[in-house]
Short mmCIF file of C-alpha atoms in Angstrom, two decimals:
data_model
loop_
_atom_site.label_atom_id
_atom_site.label_comp_id
_atom_site.label_asym_id
_atom_site.label_seq_id
_atom_site.Cartn_x
_atom_site.Cartn_y
_atom_site.Cartn_z
CA MET A 1 -14.95 13.47 -118.45
CA THR A 2 -12.43 14.93 -115.80
CA ILE A 3 -10.18 13.26 -113.52
CA ASP A 4 -9.60 14.41 -110.12
CA THR A 5 -5.71 14.29 -109.74
CA GLN A 6 -5.67 15.48 -106.13
CA THR A 7 -7.01 12.47 -104.75
CA ARG A 8 -6.05 8.82 -104.48
CA PRO A 9 -7.34 5.56 -103.25
CA ALA A 10 -6.58 4.84 -99.53
CA ASP A 11 -2.96 2.60 -99.74
CA THR A 12 -4.41 0.12 -96.98
CA ALA A 13 -0.80 -1.28 -96.58
CA THR A 14 0.67 1.81 -95.59
CA ASP A 15 -2.43 4.10 -94.82
CA GLY A 16 -1.45 6.15 -91.22
CA LEU A 17 1.94 4.17 -90.97
CA LYS A 18 5.31 5.63 -90.60
CA ARG A 19 7.19 4.15 -93.36
CA GLY A 20 10.76 2.80 -91.73
CA SER A 21 11.37 0.36 -89.27
CA PRO A 22 8.26 -1.32 -87.83
CA ALA A 23 7.14 -0.68 -84.37
CA ALA A 24 7.80 -2.96 -81.61
CA ALA A 25 5.14 -5.40 -80.43
CA ARG A 26 3.09 -4.84 -77.34
CA PRO A 27 1.39 -7.75 -75.59
CA ILE A 28 -2.37 -7.72 -75.72
CA PHE A 29 -2.83 -8.81 -71.95
CA SER A 30 -0.82 -7.59 -68.63
CA THR A 31 0.02 -10.16 -65.70
CA ALA A 32 -2.73 -8.17 -63.87
CA ASP A 33 -5.35 -9.17 -67.19
CA PHE A 34 -4.06 -12.69 -66.66
CA ALA A 35 -4.94 -12.82 -62.84
CA LEU A 36 -8.49 -11.35 -63.44
CA LEU A 37 -9.35 -13.83 -66.04
CA ARG A 38 -7.94 -16.81 -64.24
CA THR A 39 -10.62 -15.47 -60.98
CA ALA A 40 -13.33 -15.24 -63.70
CA VAL A 41 -12.91 -18.79 -65.10
CA LEU A 42 -12.83 -20.29 -61.56
CA THR A 43 -15.78 -18.58 -60.58
CA HIS A 44 -17.43 -19.89 -63.77
CA LEU A 45 -15.82 -22.91 -63.31
CA ARG A 46 -17.24 -23.70 -59.72
CA THR A 47 -21.12 -22.63 -61.52
CA ILE A 48 -21.02 -25.39 -63.91
CA GLU A 49 -18.96 -27.90 -62.28
CA ASP A 50 -21.22 -30.93 -63.06
CA ASP A 51 -21.50 -29.94 -66.62
CA PRO A 52 -18.86 -31.99 -69.34
CA ALA A 53 -17.73 -28.59 -70.67
CA SER A 54 -16.18 -28.02 -66.93
CA VAL A 55 -12.85 -29.83 -68.04
CA GLN A 56 -12.20 -27.21 -70.96
CA TYR A 57 -12.65 -24.20 -68.41
CA SER A 58 -10.55 -26.42 -66.11
CA ASN A 59 -8.06 -26.91 -68.55
CA LEU A 60 -8.29 -23.07 -69.44
CA TYR A 61 -7.75 -22.24 -65.85
CA HIS A 62 -4.59 -24.46 -65.21
CA ARG A 63 -2.89 -22.57 -68.89
CA LEU A 64 -4.13 -19.09 -67.31
CA GLY A 65 -1.72 -20.03 -64.16
CA ARG A 66 1.16 -20.91 -66.28
CA LEU A 67 0.97 -17.43 -68.45
CA GLY A 68 0.49 -15.21 -65.07
#
């Protein structure tokens, strides 16, 4: 039985990451993204305005307005 000493299992915690200080957090969405999402939600909300689910979309629309 031979053991390969050249390879080792990938360390998922540090694989591909530099050691030291953590990278700065970056936002996932930009302000422009929130405007686009808000417009899309409003368009959908107008389509389903008689549906009971429209209340949830209305709330989402207003929350997106506070973020962007």
